[in-house]
XYZ file of C-alpha atoms in Angstrom:
84
model
C 126.572 140.278 90.418
C 125.459 143.303 92.404
C 123.994 146.706 91.640
C 125.192 149.932 93.240
C 124.079 153.426 92.260
C 123.338 152.643 88.619
C 126.363 150.361 88.185
C 126.173 146.637 87.559
C 129.186 144.766 88.960
C 129.919 141.163 87.999
C 132.435 139.501 90.313
C 134.253 136.198 90.046
C 136.357 135.269 93.064
C 138.538 132.234 93.655
C 140.894 131.114 96.388
C 143.454 129.570 94.047
C 147.165 130.234 93.715
C 146.696 133.783 92.378
C 149.527 135.731 90.766
C 151.819 138.553 91.776
C 152.585 141.930 90.216
C 155.564 140.557 88.259
C 153.448 137.910 86.522
C 150.706 140.464 85.767
C 153.255 142.905 84.275
C 154.624 140.184 81.988
C 151.191 139.407 80.522
C 149.607 142.878 80.438
C 146.309 142.644 82.288
C 146.051 138.888 81.622
C 145.775 138.577 77.897
C 144.413 140.048 74.704
C 140.764 139.067 75.315
C 140.374 140.692 78.740
C 142.307 143.784 77.627
C 139.940 144.138 74.640
C 136.840 143.788 76.832
C 138.197 146.426 79.236
C 138.963 148.862 76.396
C 135.526 148.396 74.802
C 133.643 148.976 78.058
C 135.739 152.106 78.748
C 135.178 153.385 75.197
C 131.406 152.847 75.390
C 130.807 154.015 78.967
C 133.854 155.928 80.282
C 136.952 155.353 82.374
C 135.062 154.586 85.611
C 133.826 151.316 84.058
C 135.648 148.238 82.779
C 137.522 145.185 84.049
C 139.549 145.144 87.263
C 141.659 142.199 88.371
C 142.962 141.961 91.915
C 145.213 139.010 92.670
C 147.603 138.070 95.405
C 150.034 135.213 95.019
C 149.022 132.135 97.054
C 145.743 133.831 98.113
C 143.453 134.021 95.070
C 142.063 136.285 92.393
C 139.053 138.591 92.109
C 137.823 139.816 88.712
C 135.239 142.617 88.554
C 133.449 143.888 85.449
C 131.691 147.235 85.982
C 129.225 148.817 83.576
C 126.193 151.097 83.838
C 122.752 149.597 84.392
C 120.828 150.057 81.149
C 117.395 149.161 79.848
C 117.024 147.006 76.748
C 117.899 148.991 73.629
C 119.594 151.898 75.438
C 123.140 152.899 74.586
C 123.756 155.386 77.421
C 123.861 155.220 81.214
C 120.314 155.449 82.594
C 121.201 156.340 86.172
C 120.158 154.337 89.192
C 117.914 151.468 88.097
C 118.919 149.158 90.968
C 116.140 146.951 92.196
C 114.092 146.967 89.006
């Protein structure tokens, strides 16, 4: 994970077989679970946050989850708390 300007980004990257645009279109994002997580993060924090999947066939896949950095118990974006 990394922190940039008040945003926490979790990344998972692999160098597997990946998938192309046609396969992604057939499945939605990739399934009900990931779509639900993306919608919840966007509902709670806004459209600039959520799940992003970048994949290229025969190259690999990168999944990023972006959400605001928050202190325990907070329900709103606290701004830039990187490095705390």
